[in-house]
Amino acid sequence: MLRAYLAYYWPISRAQAQHALAVTAALEEMRGRASLPPRRVVDAGSGPGPVAAAFADAGAVSFVLVDQSVRALELARERLSFGRAHPIEIDAVKADLERVCLDDLPRGDGADWLSFGHSLNELYVDREDRIERRAELVVRLAGSLAPGGRVLIIEPALLGTSRDTLALRDLLVSRGWRVVAPCVGRGILPCPALAAGPAHTCHETVPWRAPPETAALAAGLGLDRDWVKMTWFVLEPPVGVDGVAHDLDAVALRVVSDPMLNKAGRVRRLLCGAAGRVPYSVAPDASGTHGAFEGLARGDIVAVEGAQRREGGWGIVEGTRTRVLLAAAEAMSAKGGKT
């Protein structure tokens, strides 16, 4: 099973973490906030280390890897150390995440990042209070962070796991945490997708060039691996929140849907920002005249000027301007992400 994971899911999880780190760095740069490169990382539920590898790609040199599988930890050590230009320091901790506590981790100067890559959704699965218990675990292990440290959470884009992740996000926000990425304008506000109803969620879809072995496996199984999908957040615990409103979050909106066609023939996308989720649409007779709108993809960060306020959202009219502030698909390549 580990060999199968290494061949197929390991590169996917690594790419997801690379994308999350790249988007976070780009958003913080746009906010004018200093973003130090990661040096020390606690990876909770590390498995054979795909998320840790993304941090190593970004410059991290010291890791505490937590997993209940000794063999997975051994493979993570091999993978992280292979071919690196800089030495990697690894502390491996065999532990059950549902029971791990700070005393189980090696003492240190404090980590820059705490990560949960596809691990929280596997905890307390059959319990009605699973969200509260997962939040307690995040808060508990966040005690390993240095001031200004951050938490990365990545989960599958399936409806149930995604909505659970949104609920975890909202619970942490209600306790004073701030969402750094990918949300804009809603860092300390609840997720509007969660409140929209049980069929609604929020995830990101990113174009991806799979490594040859992974691509061959996907083709043989009839799977589409031209994209990676995930629900993810980077959060700061209350001690790290600066309380400063940034200009970006006042004007920016994030594309949170694929293009949809309504009954009137208008093509629309959902944008999310400080005012919540807003349908943004163009009339059928204007097709082909608004290239920026038509080229938008999930995860893009945009600013909209001169839109018509309609009963069903915002409409594109003559003079409307859609500016792409950050193209999510380009963020990883701009930050030097690897495949």
GROMACS .gro file of C-alpha atoms in nm:
model
  339
    1MET     CA    1   0.000   0.000   0.000
    2LEU     CA    2   0.285   0.237   0.078
    3ARG     CA    3   0.448   0.164  -0.258
    4ALA     CA    4   0.120   0.238  -0.434
    5TYR     CA    5   0.085   0.560  -0.234
    6LEU     CA    6   0.439   0.667  -0.324
    7ALA     CA    7   0.374   0.610  -0.695
    8TYR     CA    8   0.037   0.783  -0.715
    9TYR     CA    9  -0.078   0.995  -0.421
   10TRP     CA   10   0.262   1.113  -0.293
   11PRO     CA   11   0.327   1.343  -0.594
   12ILE     CA   12  -0.031   1.473  -0.579
   13SER     CA   13  -0.010   1.564  -0.210
   14ARG     CA   14   0.328   1.727  -0.262
   15ALA     CA   15   0.190   1.937  -0.549
   16GLN     CA   16  -0.110   2.040  -0.339
   17ALA     CA   17   0.114   2.161  -0.057
   18GLN     CA   18   0.344   2.340  -0.304
   19HIS     CA   19   0.042   2.521  -0.446
   20ALA     CA   20  -0.089   2.621  -0.103
   21LEU     CA   21   0.249   2.758   0.003
   22ALA     CA   22   0.291   2.948  -0.325
   23VAL     CA   23  -0.054   3.110  -0.308
   24THR     CA   24  -0.002   3.202   0.057
   25ALA     CA   25   0.333   3.364  -0.019
   26ALA     CA   26   0.184   3.556  -0.313
   27LEU     CA   27  -0.113   3.684  -0.110
   28GLU     CA   28   0.107   3.795   0.177
   29GLU     CA   29   0.339   3.973  -0.065
   30MET     CA   30   0.036   4.153  -0.210
   31ARG     CA   31  -0.067   4.252   0.143
   32GLY     CA   32   0.278   4.389   0.209
   33ARG     CA   33   0.337   4.149   0.495
   34ALA     CA   34   0.681   4.001   0.553
   35SER     CA   35   0.678   3.629   0.488
   36LEU     CA   36   0.988   3.449   0.614
   37PRO     CA   37   1.081   3.122   0.440
   38PRO     CA   38   0.989   2.814   0.645
   39ARG     CA   39   1.276   2.664   0.844
   40ARG     CA   40   1.122   2.429   1.102
   41VAL     CA   41   0.804   2.229   1.036
   42VAL     CA   42   0.588   1.995   1.244
   43ASP     CA   43   0.403   1.765   1.003
   44ALA     CA   44   0.118   1.589   1.184
   45GLY     CA   45   0.010   1.270   1.009
   46SER     CA   46   0.308   1.295   0.779
   47GLY     CA   47   0.286   0.952   0.617
   48PRO     CA   48   0.588   0.911   0.387
   49GLY     CA   49   0.638   1.287   0.376
   50PRO     CA   50   0.480   1.448   0.066
   51VAL     CA   51   0.374   1.766   0.248
   52ALA     CA   52   0.708   1.783   0.429
   53ALA     CA   53   0.878   1.755   0.088
   54ALA     CA   54   0.691   2.066  -0.031
   55PHE     CA   55   0.821   2.255   0.273
   56ALA     CA   56   1.172   2.128   0.201
   57ASP     CA   57   1.135   2.254  -0.156
   58ALA     CA   58   1.054   2.594  -0.003
   59GLY     CA   59   1.368   2.588   0.212
   60ALA     CA   60   1.272   2.414   0.535
   61VAL     CA   61   1.563   2.226   0.695
   62SER     CA   62   1.423   2.090   1.023
   63PHE     CA   63   1.124   1.858   1.059
   64VAL     CA   64   0.926   1.683   1.328
   65LEU     CA   65   0.727   1.410   1.152
   66VAL     CA   66   0.439   1.252   1.342
   67ASP     CA   67   0.275   0.931   1.221
   68GLN     CA   68   0.165   0.596   1.364
   69SER     CA   69   0.343   0.398   1.088
   70VAL     CA   70   0.714   0.336   1.148
   71ARG     CA   71   0.763   0.230   0.786
   72ALA     CA   72   0.599   0.548   0.657
   73LEU     CA   73   0.830   0.754   0.878
   74GLU     CA   74   1.132   0.564   0.744
   75LEU     CA   75   1.024   0.633   0.386
   76ALA     CA   76   0.967   1.000   0.470
   77ARG     CA   77   1.323   1.023   0.605
   78GLU     CA   78   1.459   0.865   0.284
   79ARG     CA   79   1.253   1.086   0.056
   80LEU     CA   80   1.326   1.412   0.238
   81SER     CA   81   1.700   1.356   0.247
   82PHE     CA   82   1.743   1.238  -0.113
   83GLY     CA   83   1.906   1.482  -0.353
   84ARG     CA   84   1.888   1.789  -0.127
   85ALA     CA   85   2.153   2.057  -0.162
   86HIS     CA   86   2.111   2.142   0.208
   87PRO     CA   87   2.113   1.901   0.502
   88ILE     CA   88   1.775   1.799   0.646
   89GLU     CA   89   1.725   1.741   1.018
   90ILE     CA   90   1.442   1.497   1.095
   91ASP     CA   91   1.286   1.390   1.425
   92ALA     CA   92   1.040   1.105   1.371
   93VAL     CA   93   0.766   1.059   1.631
   94LYS     CA   94   0.555   0.741   1.624
   95ALA     CA   95   0.220   0.843   1.768
   96ASP     CA   96  -0.155   0.816   1.719
   97LEU     CA   97  -0.278   1.163   1.620
   98GLU     CA   98  -0.597   1.123   1.822
   99ARG     CA   99  -0.387   1.095   2.137
  100VAL     CA  100  -0.070   1.292   2.063
  101CYS     CA  101   0.019   1.588   2.284
  102LEU     CA  102   0.291   1.851   2.295
  103ASP     CA  103   0.501   1.648   2.538
  104ASP     CA  104   0.536   1.380   2.269
  105LEU     CA  105   0.722   1.623   2.043
  106PRO     CA  106   1.091   1.709   2.074
  107ARG     CA  107   1.162   2.037   2.249
  108GLY     CA  108   1.284   2.312   2.019
  109ASP     CA  109   1.283   2.683   1.951
  110GLY     CA  110   0.935   2.669   1.801
  111ALA     CA  111   0.821   2.573   1.453
  112ASP     CA  112   0.739   2.812   1.170
  113TRP     CA  113   0.467   2.580   1.039
  114LEU     CA  114   0.238   2.305   1.160
  115SER     CA  115   0.083   2.099   0.880
  116PHE     CA  116  -0.202   1.850   0.850
  117GLY     CA  117  -0.200   1.697   0.502
  118HIS     CA  118  -0.504   1.473   0.446
  119SER     CA  119  -0.488   1.361   0.808
  120LEU     CA  120  -0.756   1.545   1.008
  121ASN     CA  121  -1.042   1.396   0.802
  122GLU     CA  122  -0.935   1.049   0.921
  123LEU     CA  123  -0.972   1.136   1.290
  124TYR     CA  124  -1.282   1.090   1.511
  125VAL     CA  125  -1.474   0.992   1.196
  126ASP     CA  126  -1.778   0.836   1.363
  127ARG     CA  127  -1.818   1.097   1.636
  128GLU     CA  128  -2.075   1.377   1.621
  129ASP     CA  129  -1.823   1.607   1.790
  130ARG     CA  130  -1.547   1.530   1.538
  131ILE     CA  131  -1.508   1.897   1.436
  132GLU     CA  132  -1.460   2.009   1.796
  133ARG     CA  133  -1.210   1.731   1.860
  134ARG     CA  134  -1.014   1.813   1.546
  135ALA     CA  135  -1.009   2.179   1.649
  136GLU     CA  136  -0.880   2.081   1.993
  137LEU     CA  137  -0.599   1.883   1.827
  138VAL     CA  138  -0.503   2.175   1.602
  139VAL     CA  139  -0.501   2.415   1.897
  140ARG     CA  140  -0.304   2.169   2.110
  141LEU     CA  141  -0.030   2.110   1.854
  142ALA     CA  142  -0.022   2.479   1.761
  143GLY     CA  143   0.154   2.515   2.095
  144SER     CA  144   0.463   2.394   1.908
  145LEU     CA  145   0.468   2.710   1.694
  146ALA     CA  146   0.695   3.007   1.741
  147PRO     CA  147   0.528   3.352   1.748
  148GLY     CA  148   0.397   3.423   1.398
  149GLY     CA  149   0.383   3.053   1.311
  150ARG     CA  150   0.111   2.918   1.086
  151VAL     CA  151  -0.099   2.609   1.030
  152LEU     CA  152  -0.157   2.447   0.691
  153ILE     CA  153  -0.460   2.219   0.651
  154ILE     CA  154  -0.519   2.027   0.326
  155GLU     CA  155  -0.811   1.790   0.276
  156PRO     CA  156  -0.982   1.610  -0.016
  157ALA     CA  157  -1.236   1.808  -0.218
  158LEU     CA  158  -1.517   1.555  -0.158
  159LEU     CA  159  -1.838   1.716  -0.036
  160GLY     CA  160  -1.836   1.565   0.314
  161THR     CA  161  -1.466   1.611   0.389
  162SER     CA  162  -1.467   1.958   0.238
  163ARG     CA  163  -1.764   2.076   0.444
  164ASP     CA  164  -1.605   1.932   0.758
  165THR     CA  165  -1.292   2.134   0.677
  166LEU     CA  166  -1.500   2.451   0.631
  167ALA     CA  167  -1.667   2.383   0.966
  168LEU     CA  168  -1.325   2.340   1.130
  169ARG     CA  169  -1.213   2.668   0.972
  170ASP     CA  170  -1.518   2.850   1.108
  171LEU     CA  171  -1.479   2.705   1.455
  172LEU     CA  172  -1.117   2.820   1.474
  173VAL     CA  173  -1.212   3.165   1.340
  174SER     CA  174  -1.480   3.193   1.609
  175ARG     CA  175  -1.201   3.135   1.863
  176GLY     CA  176  -0.989   3.421   1.735
  177TRP     CA  177  -0.785   3.255   1.460
  178ARG     CA  178  -0.731   3.429   1.124
  179VAL     CA  179  -0.740   3.272   0.779
  180VAL     CA  180  -0.433   3.388   0.585
  181ALA     CA  181  -0.510   3.200   0.263
  182PRO     CA  182  -0.679   3.129   0.031
  183CYS     CA  183  -0.963   3.350   0.159
  184VAL     CA  184  -0.950   3.723   0.086
  185GLY     CA  185  -1.170   3.967   0.276
  186ARG     CA  186  -1.294   3.693   0.508
  187GLY     CA  187  -0.994   3.617   0.726
  188ILE     CA  188  -1.196   3.665   1.045
  189LEU     CA  189  -1.541   3.599   0.897
  190PRO     CA  190  -1.731   3.269   0.856
  191CYS     CA  191  -1.735   3.082   0.525
  192PRO     CA  192  -2.049   3.169   0.323
  193ALA     CA  193  -2.039   2.836   0.137
  194LEU     CA  194  -2.099   2.646   0.459
  195ALA     CA  195  -2.406   2.855   0.538
  196ALA     CA  196  -2.547   2.822   0.184
  197GLY     CA  197  -2.679   2.470   0.243
  198PRO     CA  198  -2.570   2.106   0.269
  199ALA     CA  199  -2.494   2.075  -0.104
  200HIS     CA  200  -2.250   2.367  -0.104
  201THR     CA  201  -1.879   2.358  -0.043
  202CYS     CA  202  -1.560   2.533  -0.147
  203HIS     CA  203  -1.256   2.374  -0.308
  204GLU     CA  204  -0.977   2.461  -0.547
  205THR     CA  205  -0.896   2.297  -0.880
  206VAL     CA  206  -0.544   2.350  -1.011
  207PRO     CA  207  -0.401   2.240  -1.347
  208TRP     CA  208  -0.111   2.001  -1.298
  209ARG     CA  209   0.146   1.815  -1.504
  210ALA     CA  210   0.184   1.479  -1.334
  211PRO     CA  211   0.520   1.301  -1.322
  212PRO     CA  212   0.543   1.028  -1.592
  213GLU     CA  213   0.486   0.732  -1.356
  214THR     CA  214   0.182   0.895  -1.197
  215ALA     CA  215   0.043   0.997  -1.535
  216ALA     CA  216   0.085   0.641  -1.666
  217LEU     CA  217  -0.096   0.496  -1.364
  218ALA     CA  218  -0.379   0.747  -1.403
  219ALA     CA  219  -0.415   0.670  -1.775
  220GLY     CA  220  -0.421   0.296  -1.709
  221LEU     CA  221  -0.698   0.342  -1.454
  222GLY     CA  222  -0.896   0.584  -1.670
  223LEU     CA  223  -0.844   0.871  -1.424
  224ASP     CA  224  -0.799   1.239  -1.510
  225ARG     CA  225  -0.484   1.371  -1.347
  226ASP     CA  226  -0.451   1.695  -1.540
  227TRP     CA  227  -0.586   1.863  -1.226
  228VAL     CA  228  -0.547   1.842  -0.852
  229LYS     CA  229  -0.842   1.927  -0.628
  230MET     CA  230  -0.840   2.013  -0.261
  231THR     CA  231  -0.992   2.218   0.018
  232TRP     CA  232  -0.719   2.399   0.207
  233PHE     CA  233  -0.648   2.678   0.452
  234VAL     CA  234  -0.352   2.851   0.609
  235LEU     CA  235  -0.440   2.993   0.950
  236GLU     CA  236  -0.272   3.195   1.225
  237PRO     CA  237  -0.348   3.130   1.592
  238PRO     CA  238  -0.474   3.430   1.791
  239VAL     CA  239  -0.128   3.522   1.916
  240GLY     CA  240  -0.012   3.575   1.558
  241VAL     CA  241  -0.303   3.794   1.439
  242ASP     CA  242  -0.192   4.152   1.381
  243GLY     CA  243  -0.543   4.301   1.366
  244VAL     CA  244  -0.449   4.521   1.068
  245ALA     CA  245  -0.691   4.549   0.777
  246HIS     CA  246  -0.508   4.519   0.445
  247ASP     CA  247  -0.612   4.702   0.128
  248LEU     CA  248  -0.608   4.375  -0.068
  249ASP     CA  249  -0.882   4.227   0.151
  250ALA     CA  250  -1.103   4.531   0.105
  251VAL     CA  251  -1.118   4.505  -0.275
  252ALA     CA  252  -1.021   4.150  -0.370
  253LEU     CA  253  -1.256   3.864  -0.454
  254ARG     CA  254  -1.175   3.496  -0.504
  255VAL     CA  255  -1.331   3.288  -0.783
  256VAL     CA  256  -1.499   2.994  -0.610
  257SER     CA  257  -1.686   2.820  -0.891
  258ASP     CA  258  -1.657   2.695  -1.245
  259PRO     CA  259  -1.859   2.886  -1.510
  260MET     CA  260  -2.232   2.816  -1.491
  261LEU     CA  261  -2.520   2.891  -1.729
  262ASN     CA  262  -2.842   3.027  -1.578
  263LYS     CA  263  -3.195   3.012  -1.722
  264ALA     CA  264  -3.156   3.351  -1.889
  265GLY     CA  265  -2.852   3.227  -2.078
  266ARG     CA  266  -2.608   3.434  -1.874
  267VAL     CA  267  -2.270   3.281  -1.793
  268ARG     CA  268  -2.186   3.338  -1.429
  269ARG     CA  269  -1.919   3.261  -1.173
  270LEU     CA  270  -1.931   3.290  -0.797
  271LEU     CA  271  -1.692   3.536  -0.637
  272CYS     CA  272  -1.622   3.540  -0.263
  273GLY     CA  273  -1.496   3.828  -0.052
  274ALA     CA  274  -1.583   4.059   0.236
  275ALA     CA  275  -1.948   4.084   0.123
  276GLY     CA  276  -1.990   3.707   0.093
  277ARG     CA  277  -2.048   3.501  -0.221
  278VAL     CA  278  -2.162   3.707  -0.519
  279PRO     CA  279  -2.281   3.575  -0.859
  280TYR     CA  280  -2.093   3.763  -1.132
  281SER     CA  281  -2.239   3.720  -1.480
  282VAL     CA  282  -2.231   3.831  -1.841
  283ALA     CA  283  -2.515   3.837  -2.095
  284PRO     CA  284  -2.509   3.582  -2.381
  285ASP     CA  285  -2.489   3.856  -2.646
  286ALA     CA  286  -2.168   3.985  -2.485
  287SER     CA  287  -1.991   3.652  -2.518
  288GLY     CA  288  -1.635   3.683  -2.638
  289THR     CA  289  -1.603   4.052  -2.545
  290HIS     CA  290  -1.486   4.009  -2.186
  291GLY     CA  291  -1.172   3.801  -2.210
  292ALA     CA  292  -1.065   3.847  -1.848
  293PHE     CA  293  -1.399   3.715  -1.723
  294GLU     CA  294  -1.406   3.422  -1.963
  295GLY     CA  295  -1.054   3.318  -1.870
  296LEU     CA  296  -1.115   3.310  -1.495
  297ALA     CA  297  -1.054   2.987  -1.304
  298ARG     CA  298  -1.124   2.862  -0.954
  299GLY     CA  299  -0.887   3.017  -0.704
  300ASP     CA  300  -0.806   3.329  -0.907
  301ILE     CA  301  -0.801   3.653  -0.707
  302VAL     CA  302  -0.968   3.943  -0.889
  303ALA     CA  303  -1.089   4.301  -0.848
  304VAL     CA  304  -1.409   4.418  -1.018
  305GLU     CA  305  -1.486   4.777  -1.113
  306GLY     CA  306  -1.803   4.921  -1.267
  307ALA     CA  307  -2.025   4.615  -1.236
  308GLN     CA  308  -2.402   4.654  -1.252
  309ARG     CA  309  -2.575   4.563  -0.928
  310ARG     CA  310  -2.852   4.323  -1.025
  311GLU     CA  311  -3.115   4.135  -0.825
  312GLY     CA  312  -2.920   3.813  -0.874
  313GLY     CA  313  -2.572   3.955  -0.817
  314TRP     CA  314  -2.336   4.160  -1.029
  315GLY     CA  315  -2.361   4.199  -1.406
  316ILE     CA  316  -2.097   4.289  -1.660
  317VAL     CA  317  -2.194   4.594  -1.864
  318GLU     CA  318  -2.008   4.839  -2.085
  319GLY     CA  319  -1.728   4.985  -1.878
  320THR     CA  320  -1.703   4.693  -1.635
  321ARG     CA  321  -1.344   4.597  -1.566
  322THR     CA  322  -1.225   4.264  -1.428
  323ARG     CA  323  -0.863   4.270  -1.313
  324VAL     CA  324  -0.682   3.947  -1.227
  325LEU     CA  325  -0.468   4.018  -0.922
  326LEU     CA  326  -0.341   3.662  -0.885
  327ALA     CA  327  -0.386   3.375  -1.129
  328ALA     CA  328  -0.390   3.071  -0.902
  329ALA     CA  329  -0.264   2.837  -1.175
  330GLU     CA  330   0.048   3.050  -1.219
  331ALA     CA  331   0.130   3.102  -0.850
  332MET     CA  332   0.327   2.780  -0.806
  333SER     CA  333   0.539   2.824  -1.119
  334ALA     CA  334   0.608   3.185  -1.020
  335LYS     CA  335   0.735   3.063  -0.682
  336GLY     CA  336   0.946   2.788  -0.830
  337GLY     CA  337   0.723   2.489  -0.754
  338LYS     CA  338   0.832   2.148  -0.877
  339THR     CA  339   0.644   1.860  -1.037
   0.00000   0.00000   0.00000
